[in-house]
Amino acid sequence: MSLDNETGLDPPGIRIRPVSGLVAADYFAAGYFVWAVLIANLAQIGYEEKTMYMAAYDWRLSFQNTEVRDQTLSRIKSNIELMVATNGGKKVVVIPHSMGVLYFLHFMKWVEAPLPMGGGGGSDWCAKHIKAVMNIGAPFLGVPKSVSGLFSIEARDIAIARAFAPGFLDKDVFGLQTFQHLMRMTRTWDSTMSMIPKGGDTIWGGLDWSPEGGSFSCSAKKLKNNSTHNTGHNADSNLGDMKSVNYGRIISFGKDVAEAHSSKIERVDFRDVVKGGKLANSSNCDIWTEYHEMGNGAIKAVADYKIYTAGSILDLLHFVAPKLMARGDAHFSYGIADNLDDPKYEHYKYWSNPLETKLPSAPDMEIYSMYGVGIPTERAYVYKLTTAADCYIPFQIDTSAEGGSEDSCLKGGVFSADGDETVPVLSAGFMCAKGWRGKTRFNPSGIRTYVREYNHAPPANLLEGRGTQSGAHVDIMGNFALIEDIIRVAAGATGQDLGGDRVYSDIFKWSERINLQL
C-alpha cells in the first residue's frame, strides 16, 4: 500500500487500483455497510445502475495525481455529462463523503479550468450539470486528527491501546515495529495532507482563544432527537457546567502547558535547530523513519517549543516530515486568500481549500453540509517525549493527562469538541454556516447553502446494529433522517422544501468569533 516516497505515485513493480462500479464502496467488509443502505433506498425511488455512478478514486494519491495517473477527474466529468444527456437534461445530485468532499471541491475547480491543468469545461459547466452537492461528514477545513497521525501515527484509540499494553505496539515481541511500518507507509500518501487544518489561527484559534471553546459538554447525554423536522438552533441542548477550553493549542507538551496562559510559558524556537546524528537506541532499526535521523537535539527542540497552533503546525510538520511536506507543498495549501482574483489561485494546489478558492458561478446550485453532532471529537492533544523502546518514535500522546472531572473534555491526553467522532463541527459546518452563506467573496454567485445536523443517538440494542440515528462519521450513512433528506433532494426537492437549516450545535453563535473577511 505504500507509494513512492519521492513521487507520490506507484513504486516500481507495484500497481494497486480502485475497484469500479457501485460495489467499489457499498460495503467496507462483509456486513459493514458504507454506501449500501443509501444505494438500496435510492433504488426504491427508481434509481438504478445507469442513473447512479460511484466515483471511486485512489484515496492515497494527491487529488491532481489521480488525474495524472488514472484520469479519474476526466472519468467523473464524462460520466456526469453522460447521465445528464441520457436523462432528459436533468442535473445530477452529487453526494461526497469525508475526504471525497475535498476531492469534489477540487473537481469543481478542475472541471472549469482550461486544459491542460484543468478539464476545459468552462465557467458554466457546474451550472449546467449539477443540481446539488450534498456533503456528508465534510472535513472542509481539515481535521486535527490528521496532525496527530502525521506527527506520531496516533489518534485517541491507538493512544489508549498503547496505555493498556505498553511495549506491545512500540517494541513488539515479534519485532514487527508496528508504528514504524505505519508511519513509513502513511507518509507516502499525499492525500493525508489534504486533511491538515486550513485557515491557521484565524479559524482554529491561537495561544489563548478558540472559537468554540466551552460550548460542549463531553459527558452530554445522547438524546433521541433526530426528527426530520427543523428544530431551529437548539444551542443549549448539550451544555454543561464546565470551564472554557482553549482548543487553539492543537499540540501541547504537558497538561500544564495546555492550560496555562501563554504569558506564563517559556518557549524556545525549534525552526533554526540543526538536525543530525541518530536517536539513542535506534542503531538496529529495520524500519527507518525520519525521526531516527533528526538527532536528540532536534527532538528536544520540538518539545521545548511547547505549544503548536494551526498556524505553527505546518512549520512543525515541515521539520519532522520534510519529504512528505515537500511533495505536499506542490499539491495543497492551507492559508486564507487575500485576493481571490490573484492569478496564482488558478493553480490546482489551492482548489481543495475553500478559503483559497471561489465556488462555481452556479446560482441555482445548492450546497449542503450534513454531519453528526453530539459525539466527543478529537480537537487537541497533550504530548510527551519518550525514549522507552528501541527504534522508537519519540513523541507520544500522554494518556495520563486527564481533566479531573466527569464533564472534562480532556481525557487520556486528548481534548474533545463537538463533532461526529472524526470531524469537529468547526470543520464540517463553518463554510456553509458563514463562509459561503449568502454572497461572499468565496461564493460570489450566491449559491444557497444549508447546514443539516444529525444529533447522535447510539443504538438502543443489538438488534439496531450500528444504529439508525447515529451521527458517527461512517455510521451516519445508515441514519434514516440523513437518507430521507438525500432521497427527497434526489427526487426533486430543494433545501427550502427540507425546511432549511437543521442545527443542534452552537455553530451559528460561536462562528461569529471568527474574524474572517467575507
Short mmCIF file of C-alpha atoms in Angstrom, two decimals:
data_model
loop_
_atom_site.label_atom_id
_atom_site.label_comp_id
_atom_site.label_asym_id
_atom_site.label_seq_id
_atom_site.Cartn_x
_atom_site.Cartn_y
_atom_site.Cartn_z
CA MET A 1 0.00 0.00 0.00
CA SER A 2 3.00 2.34 0.22
CA LEU A 3 3.62 4.78 -2.62
CA ASP A 4 6.93 6.08 -3.88
CA ASN A 5 8.31 8.48 -1.26
CA GLU A 6 9.79 10.78 -3.92
CA THR A 7 6.98 10.97 -6.49
CA GLY A 8 3.85 10.08 -4.52
CA LEU A 9 2.93 7.67 -7.34
CA ASP A 10 3.38 3.93 -7.89
CA PRO A 11 6.57 2.38 -6.55
CA PRO A 12 8.48 0.27 -9.09
CA GLY A 13 6.78 -3.05 -9.81
CA ILE A 14 3.63 -2.42 -7.73
CA ARG A 15 0.28 -1.34 -9.10
CA ILE A 16 -2.89 -1.01 -6.96
CA ARG A 17 -6.06 0.45 -8.42
CA PRO A 18 -9.56 1.27 -7.06
CA VAL A 19 -12.46 -1.05 -7.84
CA SER A 20 -15.06 0.46 -10.20
CA GLY A 21 -18.85 0.40 -10.08
CA LEU A 22 -21.31 0.57 -7.19
CA VAL A 23 -19.57 -2.36 -5.49
CA ALA A 24 -16.48 -0.17 -5.03
CA ALA A 25 -17.76 1.16 -1.71
CA ASP A 26 -21.14 -0.40 -0.92
CA TYR A 27 -19.55 -2.43 1.89
CA PHE A 28 -16.16 -1.99 3.54
CA ALA A 29 -16.24 -5.66 4.55
CA ALA A 30 -18.96 -8.28 4.72
CA GLY A 31 -21.77 -6.91 6.86
CA TYR A 32 -20.18 -3.47 7.34
CA PHE A 33 -22.03 -1.07 5.04
CA VAL A 34 -20.73 2.22 3.70
CA TRP A 35 -22.90 3.29 0.75
CA ALA A 36 -25.06 0.15 0.54
CA VAL A 37 -28.03 1.43 2.61
CA LEU A 38 -28.26 4.67 0.62
CA ILE A 39 -27.96 2.81 -2.70
CA ALA A 40 -30.79 0.46 -1.69
CA ASN A 41 -33.03 3.37 -0.69
CA LEU A 42 -32.34 5.26 -3.92
CA ALA A 43 -33.30 2.10 -5.80
CA GLN A 44 -36.70 2.27 -4.08
CA ILE A 45 -37.48 5.55 -5.87
CA GLY A 46 -36.33 4.32 -9.27
CA TYR A 47 -32.59 4.85 -9.40
CA GLU A 48 -30.52 2.08 -10.98
CA GLU A 49 -27.03 1.37 -12.27
CA LYS A 50 -27.37 3.65 -15.31
CA THR A 51 -28.56 6.61 -13.21
CA MET A 52 -26.11 6.16 -10.32
CA TYR A 53 -22.33 6.42 -10.62
CA MET A 54 -19.83 5.57 -7.89
CA ALA A 55 -16.85 7.87 -8.38
CA ALA A 56 -14.22 5.60 -6.86
CA TYR A 57 -10.72 7.05 -6.68
CA ASP A 58 -7.36 6.11 -5.19
CA TRP A 59 -7.56 7.97 -1.88
CA ARG A 60 -3.81 7.62 -1.28
CA LEU A 61 -2.86 9.97 -4.12
CA SER A 62 -2.97 13.74 -4.18
CA PHE A 63 -6.14 14.84 -5.96
CA GLN A 64 -4.41 16.12 -9.07
CA ASN A 65 -2.32 12.95 -9.31
CA THR A 66 -5.48 10.83 -9.61
CA GLU A 67 -5.90 12.56 -12.96
CA VAL A 68 -2.22 12.25 -13.89
CA ARG A 69 -2.15 8.51 -13.22
CA ASP A 70 -5.74 7.30 -13.68
CA GLN A 71 -7.65 10.14 -15.42
CA THR A 72 -10.19 9.87 -12.58
CA LEU A 73 -11.31 13.51 -12.81
CA SER A 74 -11.91 13.14 -16.56
CA ARG A 75 -13.95 9.99 -15.93
CA ILE A 76 -16.14 11.81 -13.39
CA LYS A 77 -16.68 14.65 -15.87
CA SER A 78 -17.61 12.25 -18.69
CA ASN A 79 -19.97 10.20 -16.53
CA ILE A 80 -21.81 13.26 -15.24
CA GLU A 81 -22.18 14.61 -18.78
CA LEU A 82 -23.49 11.20 -19.93
CA MET A 83 -26.06 11.00 -17.13
CA VAL A 84 -27.36 14.49 -17.87
CA ALA A 85 -27.50 13.81 -21.61
CA THR A 86 -29.33 10.48 -21.22
CA ASN A 87 -31.85 11.63 -18.61
CA GLY A 88 -33.59 14.47 -20.36
CA GLY A 89 -31.13 17.12 -19.25
CA LYS A 90 -31.86 16.62 -15.57
CA LYS A 91 -28.93 17.77 -13.46
CA VAL A 92 -27.10 15.43 -11.08
CA VAL A 93 -27.07 15.33 -7.31
CA VAL A 94 -23.54 14.65 -6.05
CA ILE A 95 -23.09 13.03 -2.62
CA PRO A 96 -19.47 13.09 -1.43
CA HIS A 97 -18.41 11.72 1.96
CA SER A 98 -15.39 12.61 4.14
CA MET A 99 -12.24 13.15 2.05
CA GLY A 100 -14.44 12.79 -1.03
CA VAL A 101 -15.85 16.22 -0.13
CA LEU A 102 -12.44 17.83 -0.60
CA TYR A 103 -11.88 15.74 -3.71
CA PHE A 104 -15.10 17.01 -5.29
CA LEU A 105 -14.31 20.58 -4.27
CA HIS A 106 -11.08 20.12 -6.23
CA PHE A 107 -13.08 18.61 -9.12
CA MET A 108 -15.40 21.63 -9.40
CA LYS A 109 -12.40 23.90 -9.96
CA TRP A 110 -10.61 21.38 -12.18
CA VAL A 111 -13.60 20.91 -14.50
CA GLU A 112 -13.87 24.67 -15.10
CA ALA A 113 -10.16 25.30 -15.59
CA PRO A 114 -8.64 25.33 -19.09
CA LEU A 115 -6.55 22.48 -20.42
CA PRO A 116 -4.04 21.05 -19.74
CA MET A 117 -4.16 21.69 -15.96
CA GLY A 118 -7.97 21.50 -15.83
CA GLY A 119 -10.79 19.72 -17.61
CA GLY A 120 -11.67 22.50 -20.05
CA GLY A 121 -15.39 22.50 -19.21
CA GLY A 122 -15.68 26.26 -18.91
CA SER A 123 -17.04 28.52 -16.19
CA ASP A 124 -20.66 27.38 -16.66
CA TRP A 125 -20.06 23.61 -16.51
CA CYS A 126 -21.23 23.18 -12.90
CA ALA A 127 -24.26 25.40 -13.51
CA LYS A 128 -25.28 23.20 -16.45
CA HIS A 129 -24.71 19.81 -14.83
CA ILE A 130 -25.10 19.94 -11.02
CA LYS A 131 -28.35 20.44 -9.10
CA ALA A 132 -26.93 19.94 -5.60
CA VAL A 133 -23.81 18.80 -3.75
CA MET A 134 -24.78 17.03 -0.51
CA ASN A 135 -21.59 16.77 1.52
CA ILE A 136 -21.58 14.19 4.33
CA GLY A 137 -19.05 14.41 7.19
CA ALA A 138 -17.19 17.16 5.35
CA PRO A 139 -13.66 17.98 6.59
CA PHE A 140 -13.80 21.29 4.68
CA LEU A 141 -11.24 22.94 6.96
CA GLY A 142 -9.25 19.83 7.85
CA VAL A 143 -9.15 17.70 10.99
CA PRO A 144 -6.77 17.86 13.99
CA LYS A 145 -6.66 14.04 13.95
CA SER A 146 -4.57 14.26 10.76
CA VAL A 147 -1.91 16.21 12.67
CA SER A 148 -1.51 13.54 15.36
CA GLY A 149 -1.47 10.89 12.65
CA LEU A 150 1.35 12.55 10.74
CA PHE A 151 3.23 13.57 13.89
CA SER A 152 3.19 10.32 15.89
CA ILE A 153 0.95 7.91 13.93
CA GLU A 154 -1.57 8.10 16.76
CA ALA A 155 -5.13 9.03 17.48
CA ARG A 156 -7.18 8.63 20.65
CA ASP A 157 -7.96 4.92 20.20
CA ILE A 158 -4.35 3.95 19.48
CA ALA A 159 -3.09 6.02 22.40
CA ILE A 160 -5.49 4.23 24.75
CA ALA A 161 -4.48 0.81 23.41
CA ARG A 162 -0.86 1.78 23.90
CA ALA A 163 -1.56 2.70 27.53
CA PHE A 164 -3.24 -0.65 28.22
CA ALA A 165 -0.46 -2.68 26.64
CA PRO A 166 2.75 -0.64 26.95
CA GLY A 167 5.53 -2.01 24.80
CA PHE A 168 3.45 -4.38 22.70
CA LEU A 169 2.85 -1.94 19.87
CA ASP A 170 6.08 0.00 20.38
CA LYS A 171 8.56 -2.84 20.77
CA ASP A 172 6.60 -5.82 19.62
CA VAL A 173 7.66 -9.23 21.00
CA PHE A 174 7.75 -10.38 17.38
CA GLY A 175 9.91 -7.44 16.30
CA LEU A 176 7.21 -6.08 13.97
CA GLN A 177 7.82 -2.40 14.79
CA THR A 178 4.15 -1.66 14.08
CA PHE A 179 4.20 2.12 14.38
CA GLN A 180 7.31 2.49 12.27
CA HIS A 181 5.72 0.46 9.46
CA LEU A 182 2.56 2.56 9.63
CA MET A 183 4.46 5.84 9.69
CA ARG A 184 6.65 4.91 6.75
CA MET A 185 3.57 3.85 4.75
CA THR A 186 1.19 6.71 5.54
CA ARG A 187 3.84 9.36 4.98
CA THR A 188 3.90 8.27 1.32
CA TRP A 189 0.17 9.03 0.97
CA ASP A 190 -0.06 12.61 -0.27
CA SER A 191 -3.83 12.66 0.28
CA THR A 192 -3.27 12.79 4.05
CA MET A 193 -2.05 16.36 3.64
CA SER A 194 -5.44 17.44 2.31
CA MET A 195 -6.75 16.97 5.86
CA ILE A 196 -4.29 19.27 7.66
CA PRO A 197 -6.22 22.14 9.33
CA LYS A 198 -6.74 25.12 7.00
CA GLY A 199 -7.07 28.77 7.87
CA GLY A 200 -4.44 28.90 10.61
CA ASP A 201 -5.12 30.70 13.88
CA THR A 202 -7.87 32.83 12.28
CA ILE A 203 -10.09 29.75 12.00
CA TRP A 204 -8.82 27.32 14.65
CA GLY A 205 -7.78 29.72 17.41
CA GLY A 206 -4.46 30.80 18.88
CA LEU A 207 -2.47 30.54 22.07
CA ASP A 208 -5.25 31.91 24.28
CA TRP A 209 -8.52 31.54 22.36
CA SER A 210 -10.55 29.21 20.21
CA PRO A 211 -13.92 29.90 18.59
CA GLU A 212 -15.88 27.01 20.09
CA GLY A 213 -14.16 26.73 23.48
CA GLY A 214 -16.54 25.82 26.30
CA SER A 215 -19.57 25.19 24.09
CA PHE A 216 -19.79 21.40 24.51
CA SER A 217 -20.07 19.05 27.48
CA CYS A 218 -18.14 15.88 26.76
CA SER A 219 -20.37 13.83 29.06
CA ALA A 220 -23.56 15.16 27.47
CA LYS A 221 -26.45 12.72 27.33
CA LYS A 222 -27.19 11.44 23.86
CA LEU A 223 -30.78 12.38 23.06
CA LYS A 224 -33.17 10.53 20.77
CA ASN A 225 -33.89 13.76 18.94
CA ASN A 226 -33.31 13.08 15.28
CA SER A 227 -36.60 14.11 13.75
CA THR A 228 -36.70 15.19 10.14
CA HIS A 229 -38.33 18.48 11.12
CA ASN A 230 -36.45 21.74 11.50
CA THR A 231 -35.82 22.21 15.22
CA GLY A 232 -34.05 25.56 14.98
CA HIS A 233 -30.83 26.40 16.80
CA ASN A 234 -31.05 24.21 19.88
CA ALA A 235 -27.83 25.71 21.20
CA ASP A 236 -28.21 24.71 24.85
CA SER A 237 -29.04 21.03 24.37
CA ASN A 238 -25.61 19.76 25.33
CA LEU A 239 -24.09 22.44 27.54
CA GLY A 240 -22.77 21.59 30.99
CA ASP A 241 -21.18 23.42 33.88
CA MET A 242 -17.59 23.42 32.66
CA LYS A 243 -14.78 25.87 32.31
CA SER A 244 -13.90 27.18 28.88
CA VAL A 245 -11.47 25.05 26.87
CA ASN A 246 -8.85 26.59 24.61
CA TYR A 247 -8.68 24.22 21.67
CA GLY A 248 -6.37 26.56 19.76
CA ARG A 249 -3.33 24.75 21.17
CA ILE A 250 -3.60 21.73 18.91
CA ILE A 251 -0.43 20.21 20.38
CA SER A 252 0.85 20.98 23.89
CA PHE A 253 3.79 19.33 25.60
CA GLY A 254 2.37 18.79 29.07
CA LYS A 255 -1.04 19.31 30.64
CA ASP A 256 0.20 22.40 32.48
CA VAL A 257 1.26 23.91 29.15
CA ALA A 258 -2.15 23.14 27.64
CA GLU A 259 -3.96 25.04 30.40
CA ALA A 260 -1.62 27.91 31.44
CA HIS A 261 -1.86 31.41 29.96
CA SER A 262 0.71 31.94 27.22
CA SER A 263 2.40 34.75 29.15
CA LYS A 264 3.47 32.20 31.77
CA ILE A 265 5.06 29.76 29.32
CA GLU A 266 8.69 29.98 28.16
CA ARG A 267 9.21 28.70 24.64
CA VAL A 268 12.35 28.04 22.61
CA ASP A 269 12.08 28.23 18.82
CA PHE A 270 12.94 24.96 17.04
CA ARG A 271 12.99 26.18 13.44
CA ASP A 272 16.68 27.07 13.21
CA VAL A 273 17.92 23.98 15.05
CA VAL A 274 20.34 21.88 13.01
CA LYS A 275 19.22 18.29 12.61
CA GLY A 276 21.72 15.45 12.59
CA GLY A 277 23.02 12.35 14.32
CA LYS A 278 20.93 9.39 15.36
CA LEU A 279 18.48 8.88 18.17
CA ALA A 280 19.59 6.76 21.08
CA ASN A 281 18.58 3.10 20.75
CA SER A 282 17.91 3.42 17.02
CA SER A 283 21.05 1.90 15.52
CA ASN A 284 19.49 -1.51 14.84
CA CYS A 285 16.24 -0.40 13.23
CA ASP A 286 14.90 -2.45 10.36
CA ILE A 287 12.23 0.16 9.65
CA TRP A 288 13.74 3.62 9.43
CA THR A 289 11.75 6.80 9.93
CA GLU A 290 12.78 10.40 9.51
CA TYR A 291 12.83 10.74 13.30
CA HIS A 292 15.81 8.42 13.56
CA GLU A 293 17.92 10.88 11.55
CA MET A 294 16.90 14.03 13.41
CA GLY A 295 19.14 13.63 16.43
CA ASN A 296 18.33 14.11 20.10
CA GLY A 297 18.90 17.87 19.99
CA ALA A 298 16.29 18.41 17.28
CA ILE A 299 13.80 16.15 19.05
CA LYS A 300 14.23 18.08 22.31
CA ALA A 301 13.82 21.38 20.45
CA VAL A 302 10.38 20.28 19.19
CA ALA A 303 9.25 19.62 22.76
CA ASP A 304 10.81 22.86 24.06
CA TYR A 305 8.62 24.91 21.71
CA LYS A 306 5.79 23.56 23.91
CA ILE A 307 2.69 24.79 22.01
CA TYR A 308 1.61 24.37 18.40
CA THR A 309 -1.45 26.11 16.99
CA ALA A 310 -2.86 25.66 13.49
CA GLY A 311 -0.56 28.48 12.41
CA SER A 312 2.63 26.72 13.56
CA ILE A 313 1.62 23.12 12.81
CA LEU A 314 2.87 23.49 9.23
CA ASP A 315 6.35 24.52 10.44
CA LEU A 316 6.35 21.53 12.79
CA LEU A 317 5.41 19.07 10.03
CA HIS A 318 7.99 20.54 7.65
CA PHE A 319 10.58 20.00 10.39
CA VAL A 320 9.69 16.38 11.25
CA ALA A 321 8.39 15.14 7.86
CA PRO A 322 10.31 17.10 5.21
CA LYS A 323 9.86 14.62 2.33
CA LEU A 324 6.12 14.37 2.83
CA MET A 325 5.65 18.13 3.12
CA ALA A 326 7.89 18.87 0.15
CA ARG A 327 5.51 16.85 -2.02
CA GLY A 328 2.50 18.29 -0.25
CA ASP A 329 3.55 21.87 -0.92
CA ALA A 330 3.13 21.18 -4.63
CA HIS A 331 -0.44 19.88 -4.22
CA PHE A 332 -2.12 21.53 -1.22
CA SER A 333 -2.33 24.87 0.54
CA TYR A 334 -3.71 25.85 3.95
CA GLY A 335 -3.97 29.64 4.05
CA ILE A 336 -6.66 32.28 3.57
CA ALA A 337 -6.65 34.20 0.30
CA ASP A 338 -6.16 37.95 0.44
CA ASN A 339 -7.28 38.45 -3.16
CA LEU A 340 -9.05 35.56 -4.88
CA ASP A 341 -8.57 37.27 -8.24
CA ASP A 342 -4.81 36.83 -7.95
CA PRO A 343 -3.76 34.56 -10.87
CA LYS A 344 -1.78 32.33 -8.50
CA TYR A 345 -5.07 30.83 -7.25
CA GLU A 346 -5.62 29.32 -10.68
CA HIS A 347 -3.14 26.60 -9.68
CA TYR A 348 -4.53 23.24 -8.57
CA LYS A 349 -2.78 23.31 -5.18
CA TYR A 350 -5.45 25.78 -3.96
CA TRP A 351 -8.54 24.04 -5.35
CA SER A 352 -9.39 21.87 -2.32
CA ASN A 353 -9.04 24.73 0.18
CA PRO A 354 -12.41 26.55 0.44
CA LEU A 355 -10.59 29.58 1.90
CA GLU A 356 -8.43 29.99 -1.21
CA THR A 357 -10.89 29.32 -3.99
CA LYS A 358 -14.28 30.50 -5.24
CA LEU A 359 -17.33 28.31 -5.60
CA PRO A 360 -18.54 27.89 -9.19
CA SER A 361 -20.70 30.51 -10.87
CA ALA A 362 -23.88 28.47 -10.43
CA PRO A 363 -26.56 30.46 -8.58
CA ASP A 364 -29.19 27.71 -8.98
CA MET A 365 -26.98 25.03 -7.45
CA GLU A 366 -27.28 24.09 -3.77
CA ILE A 367 -24.59 23.01 -1.33
CA TYR A 368 -25.38 21.05 1.83
CA SER A 369 -23.18 20.28 4.80
CA MET A 370 -24.60 17.18 6.51
CA TYR A 371 -22.88 15.81 9.58
CA GLY A 372 -23.34 14.27 13.00
CA VAL A 373 -23.09 16.16 16.29
CA GLY A 374 -23.12 15.19 19.95
CA ILE A 375 -20.05 12.93 19.90
CA PRO A 376 -16.76 13.97 21.57
CA THR A 377 -14.37 14.53 18.66
CA GLU A 378 -10.58 14.91 18.76
CA ARG A 379 -9.60 18.57 18.70
CA ALA A 380 -6.25 18.98 20.54
CA TYR A 381 -3.57 16.82 22.18
CA VAL A 382 -1.25 16.69 25.16
CA TYR A 383 2.09 15.12 24.21
CA LYS A 384 5.19 13.87 25.98
CA LEU A 385 8.70 12.90 24.97
CA THR A 386 9.52 9.21 25.18
CA THR A 387 12.71 7.15 24.88
CA ALA A 388 11.21 3.89 26.01
CA ALA A 389 11.99 1.46 23.22
CA ASP A 390 14.45 0.54 20.50
CA CYS A 391 13.74 2.21 17.16
CA TYR A 392 11.19 4.38 18.88
CA ILE A 393 9.04 7.25 17.66
CA PRO A 394 10.00 9.96 20.17
CA PHE A 395 6.60 11.63 20.64
CA GLN A 396 3.52 10.10 22.22
CA ILE A 397 0.11 11.31 23.35
CA ASP A 398 0.30 11.50 27.14
CA THR A 399 -2.62 9.29 28.16
CA SER A 400 -2.09 10.21 31.83
CA ALA A 401 -3.30 13.77 31.15
CA GLU A 402 -6.86 13.99 32.49
CA GLY A 403 -9.21 16.88 33.09
CA GLY A 404 -10.18 15.83 36.60
CA SER A 405 -13.98 15.84 36.30
CA GLU A 406 -16.67 13.83 34.56
CA ASP A 407 -17.58 16.77 32.32
CA SER A 408 -13.99 17.48 31.33
CA CYS A 409 -13.15 17.48 27.63
CA LEU A 410 -9.59 16.31 28.40
CA LYS A 411 -9.45 12.53 28.63
CA GLY A 412 -6.42 10.36 28.01
CA GLY A 413 -4.35 13.23 26.63
CA VAL A 414 -6.98 14.24 24.08
CA PHE A 415 -9.17 17.37 24.21
CA SER A 416 -12.54 16.77 22.58
CA ALA A 417 -15.06 19.13 20.99
CA ASP A 418 -18.46 18.62 19.39
CA GLY A 419 -18.49 16.65 16.15
CA ASP A 420 -19.04 13.26 14.54
CA GLU A 421 -16.10 11.48 16.26
CA THR A 422 -13.76 12.34 13.38
CA VAL A 423 -14.60 15.84 12.07
CA PRO A 424 -15.25 18.71 14.51
CA VAL A 425 -18.29 20.92 13.85
CA LEU A 426 -15.90 23.79 13.10
CA SER A 427 -14.56 22.00 10.02
CA ALA A 428 -17.80 20.41 8.86
CA GLY A 429 -20.17 23.33 9.29
CA PHE A 430 -18.39 26.67 9.23
CA MET A 431 -18.26 27.24 5.47
CA CYS A 432 -21.96 26.54 4.89
CA ALA A 433 -22.97 28.39 8.07
CA LYS A 434 -20.87 31.50 7.47
CA GLY A 435 -18.02 31.36 4.92
CA TRP A 436 -20.34 30.67 1.94
CA ARG A 437 -23.60 31.95 3.42
CA GLY A 438 -25.15 34.50 1.04
CA LYS A 439 -22.95 36.27 -1.49
CA THR A 440 -19.39 36.30 -0.18
CA ARG A 441 -16.01 36.53 -1.83
CA PHE A 442 -15.80 32.73 -1.57
CA ASN A 443 -19.32 32.36 -3.05
CA PRO A 444 -19.73 35.26 -5.48
CA SER A 445 -22.79 33.85 -7.27
CA GLY A 446 -24.69 33.29 -4.03
CA ILE A 447 -25.13 29.52 -4.18
CA ARG A 448 -27.62 28.58 -1.46
CA THR A 449 -26.06 26.67 1.42
CA TYR A 450 -27.71 24.54 4.09
CA VAL A 451 -26.45 23.08 7.35
CA ARG A 452 -28.14 19.79 8.25
CA GLU A 453 -27.01 18.34 11.57
CA TYR A 454 -27.98 14.92 12.94
CA ASN A 455 -27.90 14.62 16.71
CA HIS A 456 -26.19 11.36 17.58
CA ALA A 457 -28.23 8.67 19.31
CA PRO A 458 -26.47 5.30 19.81
CA PRO A 459 -28.32 2.06 19.02
CA ALA A 460 -30.79 1.13 21.74
CA ASN A 461 -29.97 -2.58 21.48
CA LEU A 462 -28.02 -5.11 19.45
CA LEU A 463 -30.89 -5.55 17.01
CA GLU A 464 -30.32 -1.98 15.77
CA GLY A 465 -26.82 -2.89 14.62
CA ARG A 466 -24.85 0.31 14.12
CA GLY A 467 -27.96 2.39 14.70
CA THR A 468 -30.50 4.21 12.57
CA GLN A 469 -29.92 7.55 14.32
CA SER A 470 -26.15 7.50 14.50
CA GLY A 471 -24.19 10.68 13.90
CA ALA A 472 -20.84 8.89 13.78
CA HIS A 473 -18.62 9.64 10.80
CA VAL A 474 -19.27 6.41 8.85
CA ASP A 475 -22.33 5.03 10.65
CA ILE A 476 -24.25 8.19 9.68
CA MET A 477 -24.51 6.61 6.23
CA GLY A 478 -27.28 4.47 7.76
CA ASN A 479 -29.01 7.37 9.52
CA PHE A 480 -32.67 7.38 8.48
CA ALA A 481 -33.05 11.17 8.73
CA LEU A 482 -29.99 11.77 6.51
CA ILE A 483 -31.17 9.18 4.00
CA GLU A 484 -34.60 10.81 3.86
CA ASP A 485 -33.04 14.22 3.21
CA ILE A 486 -30.94 12.82 0.36
CA ILE A 487 -33.82 10.90 -1.21
CA ARG A 488 -36.06 13.97 -1.15
CA VAL A 489 -33.43 16.08 -2.93
CA ALA A 490 -32.72 13.24 -5.38
CA ALA A 491 -36.47 13.21 -6.10
CA GLY A 492 -36.51 16.93 -6.84
CA ALA A 493 -36.86 18.75 -3.51
CA THR A 494 -34.87 21.85 -2.59
CA GLY A 495 -33.26 22.87 0.66
CA GLN A 496 -36.24 25.07 1.43
CA ASP A 497 -38.54 22.08 0.92
CA LEU A 498 -36.49 20.25 3.55
CA GLY A 499 -37.01 23.13 5.97
CA GLY A 500 -33.69 24.93 5.52
CA ASP A 501 -31.06 24.56 8.23
CA ARG A 502 -31.42 21.96 10.97
CA VAL A 503 -28.95 22.74 13.73
CA TYR A 504 -28.35 21.19 17.15
CA SER A 505 -24.88 22.59 17.85
CA ASP A 506 -23.80 26.10 18.80
CA ILE A 507 -22.19 26.83 15.45
CA PHE A 508 -24.20 29.94 14.50
CA LYS A 509 -23.23 31.55 17.80
CA TRP A 510 -19.55 30.79 18.11
CA SER A 511 -18.75 31.10 14.38
CA GLU A 512 -19.19 34.86 14.81
CA ARG A 513 -16.00 34.85 16.88
CA ILE A 514 -14.03 34.03 13.74
CA ASN A 515 -12.97 37.30 12.18
CA LEU A 516 -12.89 36.27 8.53
CA GLN A 517 -13.17 38.84 5.76
CA LEU A 518 -16.15 37.80 3.65
#
